Coordinates of C-alpha atoms in Angstrom, one line a residue:
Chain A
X1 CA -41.9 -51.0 85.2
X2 CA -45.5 -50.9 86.1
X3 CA -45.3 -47.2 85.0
X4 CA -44.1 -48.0 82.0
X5 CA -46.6 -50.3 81.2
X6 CA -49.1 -47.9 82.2
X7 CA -47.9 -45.2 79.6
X8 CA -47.1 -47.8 76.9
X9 CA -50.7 -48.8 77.2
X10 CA -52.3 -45.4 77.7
X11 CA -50.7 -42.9 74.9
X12 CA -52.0 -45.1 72.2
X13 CA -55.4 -44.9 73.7
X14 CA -55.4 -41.7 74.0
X15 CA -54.0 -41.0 70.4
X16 CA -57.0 -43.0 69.3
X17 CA -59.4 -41.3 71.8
X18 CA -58.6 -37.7 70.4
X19 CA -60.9 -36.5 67.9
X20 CA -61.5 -33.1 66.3
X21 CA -65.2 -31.2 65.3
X22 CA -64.9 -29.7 61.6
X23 CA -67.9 -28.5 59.8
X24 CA -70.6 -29.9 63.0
X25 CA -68.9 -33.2 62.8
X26 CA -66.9 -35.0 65.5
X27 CA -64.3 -37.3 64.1
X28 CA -60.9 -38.8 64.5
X29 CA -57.8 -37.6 62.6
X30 CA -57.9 -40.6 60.2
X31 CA -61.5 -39.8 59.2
X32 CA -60.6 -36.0 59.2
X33 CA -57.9 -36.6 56.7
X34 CA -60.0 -39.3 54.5
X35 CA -62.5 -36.7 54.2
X36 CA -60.1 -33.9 53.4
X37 CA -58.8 -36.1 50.6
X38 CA -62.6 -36.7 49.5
X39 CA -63.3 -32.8 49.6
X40 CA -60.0 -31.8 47.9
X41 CA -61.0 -34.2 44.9
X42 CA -64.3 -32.6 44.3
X43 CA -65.6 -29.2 42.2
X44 CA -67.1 -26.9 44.3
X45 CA -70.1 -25.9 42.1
X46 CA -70.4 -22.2 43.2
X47 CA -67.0 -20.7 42.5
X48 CA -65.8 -23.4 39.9
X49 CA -62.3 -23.7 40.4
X50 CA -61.9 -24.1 43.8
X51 CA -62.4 -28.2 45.5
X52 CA -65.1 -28.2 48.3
X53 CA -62.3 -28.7 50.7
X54 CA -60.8 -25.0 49.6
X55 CA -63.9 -23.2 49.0
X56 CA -66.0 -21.0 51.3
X57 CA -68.9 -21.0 50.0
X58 CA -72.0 -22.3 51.9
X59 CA -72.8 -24.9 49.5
X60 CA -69.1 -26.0 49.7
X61 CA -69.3 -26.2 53.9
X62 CA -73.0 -28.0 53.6
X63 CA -71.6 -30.8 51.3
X64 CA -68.0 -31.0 53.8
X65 CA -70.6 -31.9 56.4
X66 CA -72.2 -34.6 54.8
X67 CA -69.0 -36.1 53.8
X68 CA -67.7 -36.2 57.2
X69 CA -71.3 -38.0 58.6
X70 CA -71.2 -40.1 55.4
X71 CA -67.1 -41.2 56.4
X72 CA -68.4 -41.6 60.3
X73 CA -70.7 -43.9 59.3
X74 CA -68.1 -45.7 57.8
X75 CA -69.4 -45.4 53.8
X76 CA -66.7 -45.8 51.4
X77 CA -64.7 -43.3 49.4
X78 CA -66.2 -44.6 46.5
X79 CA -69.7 -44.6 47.4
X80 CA -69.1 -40.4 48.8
X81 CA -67.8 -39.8 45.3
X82 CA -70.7 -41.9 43.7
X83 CA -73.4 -39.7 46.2
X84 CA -72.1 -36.6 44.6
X85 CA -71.9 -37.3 40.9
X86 CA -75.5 -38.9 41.2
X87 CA -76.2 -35.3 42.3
X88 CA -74.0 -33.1 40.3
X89 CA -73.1 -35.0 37.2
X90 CA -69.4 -35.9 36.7
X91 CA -68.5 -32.1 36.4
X92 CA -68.2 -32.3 40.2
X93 CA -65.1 -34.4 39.9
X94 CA -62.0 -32.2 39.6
X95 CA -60.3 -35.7 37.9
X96 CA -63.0 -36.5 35.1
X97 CA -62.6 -40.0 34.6
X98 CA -62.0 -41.3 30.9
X99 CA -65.1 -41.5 29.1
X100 CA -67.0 -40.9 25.4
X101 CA -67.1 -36.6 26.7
X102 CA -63.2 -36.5 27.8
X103 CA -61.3 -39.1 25.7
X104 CA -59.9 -36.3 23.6
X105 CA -58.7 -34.6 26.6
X106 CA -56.8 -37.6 27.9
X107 CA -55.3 -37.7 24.5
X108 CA -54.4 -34.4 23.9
X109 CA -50.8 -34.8 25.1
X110 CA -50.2 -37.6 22.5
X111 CA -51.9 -35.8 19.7
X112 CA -49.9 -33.0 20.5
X113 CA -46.5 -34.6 20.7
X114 CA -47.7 -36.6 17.1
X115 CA -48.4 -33.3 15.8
X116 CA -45.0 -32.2 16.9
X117 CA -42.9 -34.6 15.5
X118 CA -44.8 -34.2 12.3
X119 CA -43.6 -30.4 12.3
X120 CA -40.1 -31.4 12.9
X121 CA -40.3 -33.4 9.9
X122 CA -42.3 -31.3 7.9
X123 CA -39.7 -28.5 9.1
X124 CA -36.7 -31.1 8.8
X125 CA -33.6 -29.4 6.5
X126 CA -32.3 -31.7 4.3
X127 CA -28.2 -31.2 3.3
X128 CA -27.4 -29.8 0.4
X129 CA -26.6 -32.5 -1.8
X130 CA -22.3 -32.3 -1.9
X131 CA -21.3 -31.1 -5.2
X132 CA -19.8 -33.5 -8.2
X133 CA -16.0 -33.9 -7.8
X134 CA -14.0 -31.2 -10.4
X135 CA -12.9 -32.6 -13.6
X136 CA -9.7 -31.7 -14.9
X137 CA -11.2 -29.0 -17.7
X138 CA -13.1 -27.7 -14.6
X139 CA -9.9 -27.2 -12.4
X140 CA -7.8 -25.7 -15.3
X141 CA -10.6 -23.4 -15.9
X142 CA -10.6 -22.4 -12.1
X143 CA -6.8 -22.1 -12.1
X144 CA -7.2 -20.1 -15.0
X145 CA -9.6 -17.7 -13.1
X146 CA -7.6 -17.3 -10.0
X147 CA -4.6 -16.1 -11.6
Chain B
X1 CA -37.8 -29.3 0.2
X2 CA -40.2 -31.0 -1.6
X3 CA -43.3 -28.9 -2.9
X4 CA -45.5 -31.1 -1.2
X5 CA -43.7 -30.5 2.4
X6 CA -43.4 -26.9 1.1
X7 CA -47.2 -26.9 0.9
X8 CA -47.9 -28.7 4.2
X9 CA -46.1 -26.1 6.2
X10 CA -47.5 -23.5 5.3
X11 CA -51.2 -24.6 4.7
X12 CA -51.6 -26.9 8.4
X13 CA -51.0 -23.5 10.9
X14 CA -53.0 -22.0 8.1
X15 CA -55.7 -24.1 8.6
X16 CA -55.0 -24.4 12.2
X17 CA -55.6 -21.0 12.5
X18 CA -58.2 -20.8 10.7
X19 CA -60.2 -23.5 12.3
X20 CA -59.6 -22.3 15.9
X21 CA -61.1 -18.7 15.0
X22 CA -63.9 -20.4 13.4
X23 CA -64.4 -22.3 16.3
X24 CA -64.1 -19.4 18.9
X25 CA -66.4 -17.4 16.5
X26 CA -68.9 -19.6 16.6
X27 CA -68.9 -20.0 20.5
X28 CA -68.9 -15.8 21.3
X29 CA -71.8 -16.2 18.5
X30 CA -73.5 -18.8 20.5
X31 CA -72.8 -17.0 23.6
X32 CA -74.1 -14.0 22.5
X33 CA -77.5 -15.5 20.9
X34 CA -77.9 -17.1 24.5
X35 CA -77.7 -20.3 22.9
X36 CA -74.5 -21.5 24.8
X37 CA -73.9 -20.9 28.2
X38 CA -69.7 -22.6 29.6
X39 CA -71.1 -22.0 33.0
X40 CA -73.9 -24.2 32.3
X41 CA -73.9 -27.5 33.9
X42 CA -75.8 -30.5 32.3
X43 CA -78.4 -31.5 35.1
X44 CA -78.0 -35.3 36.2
X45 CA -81.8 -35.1 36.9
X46 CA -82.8 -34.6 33.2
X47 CA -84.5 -37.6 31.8
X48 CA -85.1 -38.6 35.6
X49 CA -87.7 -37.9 37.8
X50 CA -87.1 -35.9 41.0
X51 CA -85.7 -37.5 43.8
X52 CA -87.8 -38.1 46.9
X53 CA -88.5 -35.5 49.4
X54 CA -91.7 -34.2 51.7
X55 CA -91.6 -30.1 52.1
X56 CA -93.6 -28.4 53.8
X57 CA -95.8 -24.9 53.1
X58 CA -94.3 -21.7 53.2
X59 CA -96.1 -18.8 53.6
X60 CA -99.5 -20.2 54.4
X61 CA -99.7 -22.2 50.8
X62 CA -99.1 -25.9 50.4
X63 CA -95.7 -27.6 50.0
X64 CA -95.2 -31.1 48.1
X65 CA -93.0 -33.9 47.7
X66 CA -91.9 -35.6 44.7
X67 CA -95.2 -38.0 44.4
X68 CA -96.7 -35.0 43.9
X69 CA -94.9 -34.6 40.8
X70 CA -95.5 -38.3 39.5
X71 CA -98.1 -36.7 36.6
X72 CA -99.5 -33.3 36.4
X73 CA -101.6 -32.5 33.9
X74 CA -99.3 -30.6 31.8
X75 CA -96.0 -29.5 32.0
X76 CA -94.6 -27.5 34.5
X77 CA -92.2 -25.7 36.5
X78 CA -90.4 -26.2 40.1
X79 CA -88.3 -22.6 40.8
X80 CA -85.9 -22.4 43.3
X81 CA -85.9 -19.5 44.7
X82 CA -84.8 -16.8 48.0
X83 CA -86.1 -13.8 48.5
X84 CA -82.3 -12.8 49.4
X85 CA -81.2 -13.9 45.8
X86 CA -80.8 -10.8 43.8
X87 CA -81.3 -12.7 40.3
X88 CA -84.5 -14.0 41.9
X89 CA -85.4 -10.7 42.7
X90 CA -84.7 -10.0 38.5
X91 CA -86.6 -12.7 37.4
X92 CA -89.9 -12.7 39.7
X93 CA -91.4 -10.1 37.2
X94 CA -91.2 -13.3 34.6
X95 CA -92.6 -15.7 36.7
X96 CA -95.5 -13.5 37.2
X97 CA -96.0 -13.3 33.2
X98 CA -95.9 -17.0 32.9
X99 CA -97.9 -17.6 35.5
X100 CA -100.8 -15.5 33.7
X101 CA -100.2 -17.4 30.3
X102 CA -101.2 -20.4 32.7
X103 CA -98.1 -22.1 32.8
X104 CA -98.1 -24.1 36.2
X105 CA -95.1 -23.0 38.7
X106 CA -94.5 -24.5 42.2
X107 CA -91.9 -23.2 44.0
X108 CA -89.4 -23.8 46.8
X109 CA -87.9 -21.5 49.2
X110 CA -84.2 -22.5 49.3
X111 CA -82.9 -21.7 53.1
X112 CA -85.1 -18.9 53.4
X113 CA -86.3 -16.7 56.7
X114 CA -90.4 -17.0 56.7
X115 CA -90.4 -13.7 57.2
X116 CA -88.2 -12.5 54.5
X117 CA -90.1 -14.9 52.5
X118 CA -93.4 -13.4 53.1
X119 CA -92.1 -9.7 52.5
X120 CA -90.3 -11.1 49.1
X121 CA -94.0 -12.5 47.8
X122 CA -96.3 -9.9 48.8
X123 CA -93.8 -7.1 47.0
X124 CA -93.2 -8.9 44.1
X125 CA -96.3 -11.2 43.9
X126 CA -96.9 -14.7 44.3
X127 CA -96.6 -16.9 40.7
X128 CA -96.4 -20.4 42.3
X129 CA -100.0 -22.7 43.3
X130 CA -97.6 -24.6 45.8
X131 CA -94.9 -23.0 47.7
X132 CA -92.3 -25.1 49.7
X133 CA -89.7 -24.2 51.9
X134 CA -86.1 -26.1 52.2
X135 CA -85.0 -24.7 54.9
X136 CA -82.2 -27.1 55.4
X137 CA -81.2 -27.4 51.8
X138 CA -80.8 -30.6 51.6
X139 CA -83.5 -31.3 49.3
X140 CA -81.9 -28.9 47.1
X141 CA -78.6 -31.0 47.1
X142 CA -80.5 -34.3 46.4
X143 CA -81.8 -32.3 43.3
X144 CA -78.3 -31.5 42.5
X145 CA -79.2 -27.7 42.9
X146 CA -76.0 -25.5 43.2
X147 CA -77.3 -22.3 43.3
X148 CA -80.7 -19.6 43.3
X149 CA -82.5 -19.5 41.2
X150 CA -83.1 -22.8 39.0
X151 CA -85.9 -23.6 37.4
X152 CA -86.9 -27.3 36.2
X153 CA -89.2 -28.1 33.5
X154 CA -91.3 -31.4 34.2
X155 CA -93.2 -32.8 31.8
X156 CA -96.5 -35.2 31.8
X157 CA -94.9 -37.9 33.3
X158 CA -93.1 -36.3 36.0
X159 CA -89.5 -36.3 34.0
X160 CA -87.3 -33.7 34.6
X161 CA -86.2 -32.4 30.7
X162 CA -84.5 -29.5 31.3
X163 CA -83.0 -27.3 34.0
X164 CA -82.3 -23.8 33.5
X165 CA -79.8 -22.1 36.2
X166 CA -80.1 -18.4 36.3
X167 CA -82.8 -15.6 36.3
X168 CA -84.9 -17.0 33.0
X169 CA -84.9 -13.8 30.8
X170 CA -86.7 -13.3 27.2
X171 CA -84.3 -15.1 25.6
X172 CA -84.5 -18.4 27.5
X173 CA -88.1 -18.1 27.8
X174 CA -88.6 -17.6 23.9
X175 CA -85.7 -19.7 23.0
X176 CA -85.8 -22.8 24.7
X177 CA -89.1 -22.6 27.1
X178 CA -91.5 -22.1 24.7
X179 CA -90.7 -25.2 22.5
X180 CA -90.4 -27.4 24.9
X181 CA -94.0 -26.5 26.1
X182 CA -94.6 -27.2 22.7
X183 CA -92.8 -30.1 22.2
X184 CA -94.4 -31.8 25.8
X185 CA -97.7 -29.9 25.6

């Protein structure tokens, strides 16, 4: 019993003792993976399509490091993301938020599905109106004809 | 069909068409005129002054911070630079013209060697009064730099108004230099 106390009590501790070193920073798993989600949301500026958390460039590494001191010290995701677009201008954020510059971006999906259905009406065929019923002069003629 | 549908559908991927060459035309035109740039980034700094820092000297010359920037007497330029940059190593010849025309250049060794520092100014001469070294780079990242070289353009009151990332060529120099040392002279 006592042993079992003594592990119940002890593998969580240790769990929350553990901590791991990326980029010169010491931190626990939890901050590891807030700042990996911080990293993967932002531009790296050097090679433009990659996030900071995928590139390899050096600028990339220095700003993973200062993420990871700014999440040990317990600052905010929203404040990290606010410390690097008072840096690096909006750009840096691989999710632009919806402003004046990318409105038409956000609405580029509903234009284009307006635009669509306006070609598949422009493009619409309309049946052929059904022709008037024969009148009798018209079927004798036809009679007539097939014989 | 009505004429009028009949006339939409063929005159709207007309004019689609039409207006997305135009508009590619007029970007490779840009592009080409070095008047457009889509690696460009707009500077956050612009409009702002530089955010505080204290460098020191490199190379035996005096470094600055960003008081020293509050007002200089006329516009000028902070280069970041490294003497293992190879666009740095193209554009030092226009530094050195610039600097002779008077223009003002201070400039700041971005995580640079002291050594390979000193070897880079005394073969390809030294355009900057003050020379700083941030050896860390950080004060490069508070400035929102992203790579070597940039060049900022500060006017009279210390306000950043433009930022130019790349060796500055003819082009930019005669294009978009020259007027603003016009326009803030």
């Amino acid at each position: 019993m006592r042993k079992l106390l003594f592990v119940l009590v002890l593998v969580p501790a240790l769990a929350y003792a553990q901590t791991l070193t990326r980029d010169g920073v010491t931190l626990t798993p939890a901050q590891e993976a807030r700042a990996e989600d911080i990293g993967s949301q932002l531009r790296c500026l050097v090679c433009q399509n990659e996030s900071i958390e995928g590139s390899s460039a050096d600028l990339a590494k220095q700003l993973r490091t200062i993420i990871r001191q700014q999440v040990v010290a317990g600052d905010s995701s929203k404040s990290i993301m606010n410390y690097m677009v008072q840096r690096y201008g909006i750009f840096v954020l691989l999710m632009p938020p919806f402003m004046r510059l990318t409105w038409a971006l956000y609405a580029s999906p509903f234009i284009g599905i307006i635009l669509g259905f306006f070609g598949y009406w422009l493009m619409r065929r309309t049946k052929a109106e059904a022709p008037a019923p024969l009148t009798d002069a018209d079927t004798r003629r036809l009679d007539e004809l097939l014989k | 069909m009505s004429p009028l549908r009949r006339r939409l559908l063929f005159g709207i991927p007309l004019a689609l068409a039409v207006a997305g060459g135009e508009g590619f035309y007029i970007i490779l035109r840009r592009m080409q005129q070095n008047d457009y740039d889509p690696h460009a980034l707009p500077s956050p700094l612009i409009g702002k002054r530089p955010p505080a820092f204290n460098l020191p000297g490199a190379d035996g010359m005096q470094g600055f911070s960003n008081t020293d920037l509050l007002a200089p007497p006329k516009p000028m330029l902070v280069n970041w630079f490294a003497s293992w940059c190879m666009p740095c190593l193209q554009e030092a010849p226009m530094l050195m013209k610039l600097a002779k025309t008077g223009l003002e250049i201070w400039g700041i060794a971005y995580q640079d060697h002291p050594q390979d520092l000193a070897n880079f100014i005394s073969t390809n001469g030294n355009p900057y009064t003050r020379l700083a070294a941030d050896a860390s780079g950080l004060t490069a990242i508070n400035w929102g730099v992203y790579g070597v070289p940039e060049t900022y353009f500060i006017d009279k009151q210390g306000i950043v108004r433009w930022r130019y990332a790349g060796a500055l060529t003819d082009d930019v120099v005669s294009g978009t230099l020259q007027p603003l040392l016009q326009k803030y002279a």
